Amino acid sequence: MKRFMLAILLLPGVVLAAADSSPAMPEVPKDPVLEKAAAATARQDWTGAQSILQDGLSRSPSNPEYHNLYAYSVRKGANPDMNLVFKHYNEALRIDPKHRAAHEYVGEAYLMVGNLPKAKEHLSVLDKLCFFPCAEFSDLKKAIADYEGKVVKQ
């Protein structure tokens, strides 16, 4: 019995040591569309980000990240076309129903149009997707609380 307990206690160390000696994972190639879009977004160049992502979508229409970030850049720009925003967030989620950022961002978009119940639906989905609290869940939860605080004050 003592040997069994000792083996159980030492096993994690053996597993970690074995993991450390494994060859390094190959580096994932960077996506030039996402890199350029991220740079434009960092400058708050929403029109530039939209153009980059539209080009990316024309070449890769099944990329959920392109749809998500395109919708984000439209939503953040001046006078956003919310129909276009929802179209692309919904397409990102159709392609990848577990896309956490798309759930967060579409929830925020629903708050922009005053649809609190739909925003809460996406918060509920994130609650299930995030085993531990994740940034997307926390950010949407805060956005909902801020929205509810403004509605109560009015």
Coordinates of C-alpha atoms in Angstrom, one line a residue:
M1 CA 0.0 0.0 0.0
K2 CA 2.8 2.4 0.8
R3 CA 4.4 1.8 -2.6
F4 CA 1.1 2.5 -4.3
M5 CA 0.7 5.8 -2.4
L6 CA 4.3 6.7 -3.2
A7 CA 3.8 5.9 -6.9
I8 CA 0.7 8.1 -6.9
L9 CA 2.6 11.0 -5.3
L10 CA 5.5 10.7 -7.7
L11 CA 3.5 10.2 -10.9
P12 CA 2.9 13.9 -11.6
G13 CA 6.6 14.6 -11.5
V14 CA 7.3 11.8 -13.9
V15 CA 4.7 13.0 -16.3
L16 CA 6.0 16.5 -16.1
A17 CA 9.5 15.4 -16.7
A18 CA 8.4 13.4 -19.7
A19 CA 6.5 16.3 -21.1
D20 CA 9.6 18.6 -20.7
S21 CA 11.7 16.2 -22.8
S22 CA 9.3 16.1 -25.7
P23 CA 10.1 17.9 -28.9
A24 CA 8.8 21.5 -29.2
M25 CA 5.6 22.0 -31.0
P26 CA 6.1 23.5 -34.5
E27 CA 5.2 27.2 -34.6
V28 CA 1.8 27.9 -36.2
P29 CA 2.2 30.1 -39.3
K30 CA 1.0 33.6 -38.8
D31 CA -2.1 34.8 -40.7
P32 CA -1.2 38.0 -42.6
V33 CA -4.8 39.0 -42.9
L34 CA -5.3 38.9 -39.1
E35 CA -1.9 40.6 -38.5
K36 CA -2.8 43.5 -40.8
A37 CA -6.4 43.7 -39.4
A38 CA -5.0 43.7 -35.8
A39 CA -2.6 46.6 -36.7
A40 CA -5.5 48.6 -38.2
T41 CA -7.7 47.9 -35.2
A42 CA -4.9 49.0 -32.8
R43 CA -4.9 52.3 -34.7
Q44 CA -8.7 52.4 -34.6
D45 CA -8.6 52.5 -38.4
W46 CA -12.0 50.7 -38.7
T47 CA -12.4 51.4 -42.4
G48 CA -8.9 50.0 -43.0
A49 CA -9.6 46.9 -40.9
Q50 CA -12.9 46.4 -42.8
S51 CA -11.1 46.5 -46.2
I52 CA -8.4 44.0 -45.1
L53 CA -11.0 41.6 -43.7
Q54 CA -13.3 41.9 -46.7
D55 CA -10.3 40.9 -48.9
G56 CA -9.6 38.0 -46.5
L57 CA -13.3 36.9 -46.7
S58 CA -13.3 37.0 -50.5
R59 CA -10.4 34.5 -50.4
S60 CA -11.5 32.5 -47.3
P61 CA -15.3 32.9 -46.8
S62 CA -15.4 30.0 -44.2
N63 CA -13.0 31.6 -41.8
P64 CA -15.0 32.4 -38.6
E65 CA -12.3 34.8 -37.3
Y66 CA -12.5 36.9 -40.4
H67 CA -16.3 37.2 -40.0
N68 CA -16.0 38.0 -36.3
L69 CA -13.4 40.7 -36.8
Y70 CA -15.1 42.1 -39.8
A71 CA -18.3 42.5 -37.8
Y72 CA -16.3 44.0 -34.9
S73 CA -14.7 46.6 -37.2
V74 CA -18.0 47.6 -38.7
R75 CA -19.6 47.8 -35.2
K76 CA -16.8 50.0 -33.9
G77 CA -16.8 52.3 -37.0
A78 CA -18.9 55.4 -37.5
N79 CA -22.6 54.8 -38.1
P80 CA -22.4 51.0 -38.0
D81 CA -24.7 49.0 -40.2
M82 CA -26.1 46.7 -37.5
N83 CA -27.7 44.3 -40.0
L84 CA -24.2 43.7 -41.5
V85 CA -22.8 43.4 -38.0
F86 CA -25.3 40.7 -37.0
K87 CA -24.9 38.9 -40.4
H88 CA -21.2 38.4 -39.9
Y89 CA -21.3 37.6 -36.2
N90 CA -24.0 35.0 -37.0
E91 CA -21.9 33.6 -39.8
A92 CA -18.9 33.3 -37.5
L93 CA -21.1 31.4 -35.0
R94 CA -22.6 29.2 -37.7
I95 CA -19.1 28.1 -38.8
D96 CA -17.8 27.8 -35.2
P97 CA -20.6 27.7 -32.6
K98 CA -18.0 27.8 -29.8
H99 CA -16.3 31.0 -31.0
R100 CA -16.0 32.8 -27.7
A101 CA -15.1 36.2 -29.0
A102 CA -18.0 36.1 -31.5
H103 CA -20.4 35.3 -28.6
E104 CA -19.0 38.2 -26.6
Y105 CA -19.1 40.7 -29.4
V106 CA -22.5 39.8 -30.7
G107 CA -23.7 40.1 -27.1
E108 CA -22.3 43.7 -27.0
A109 CA -23.9 44.4 -30.4
Y110 CA -27.3 43.3 -29.0
L111 CA -26.8 45.8 -26.2
M112 CA -26.1 48.5 -28.8
V113 CA -29.6 47.9 -30.2
G114 CA -31.2 47.5 -26.8
N115 CA -31.8 43.8 -26.9
L116 CA -30.8 42.8 -23.3
P117 CA -32.3 39.3 -23.4
K118 CA -30.3 38.3 -26.5
A119 CA -27.1 39.6 -24.9
K120 CA -27.8 37.5 -21.9
E121 CA -28.4 34.5 -24.1
H122 CA -24.8 34.8 -25.4
L123 CA -23.5 35.3 -21.8
S124 CA -25.2 32.0 -20.9
V125 CA -23.5 30.3 -23.8
L126 CA -20.1 31.7 -22.7
D127 CA -20.8 30.5 -19.2
K128 CA -21.0 27.0 -20.6
L129 CA -18.1 27.4 -23.0
C130 CA -15.7 28.7 -20.4
F131 CA -14.9 26.0 -17.9
F132 CA -13.2 28.6 -15.8
P133 CA -14.2 32.3 -16.1
C134 CA -12.7 33.6 -19.3
A135 CA -12.1 37.1 -20.5
E136 CA -15.0 37.0 -23.0
F137 CA -17.5 36.0 -20.3
S138 CA -16.1 38.6 -17.9
D139 CA -16.2 41.3 -20.5
L140 CA -19.8 40.6 -21.6
K141 CA -21.0 40.3 -18.0
K142 CA -19.5 43.7 -17.3
A143 CA -21.0 45.2 -20.4
I144 CA -24.4 43.8 -19.4
A145 CA -24.1 45.2 -15.8
D146 CA -23.1 48.6 -17.2
Y147 CA -26.0 48.5 -19.6
E148 CA -28.4 47.6 -16.8
G149 CA -27.0 50.3 -14.6
K150 CA -27.7 52.9 -17.3
V151 CA -31.2 51.7 -17.9
V152 CA -32.0 51.8 -14.2
K153 CA -30.7 55.4 -13.9
Q154 CA -32.9 56.6 -16.8

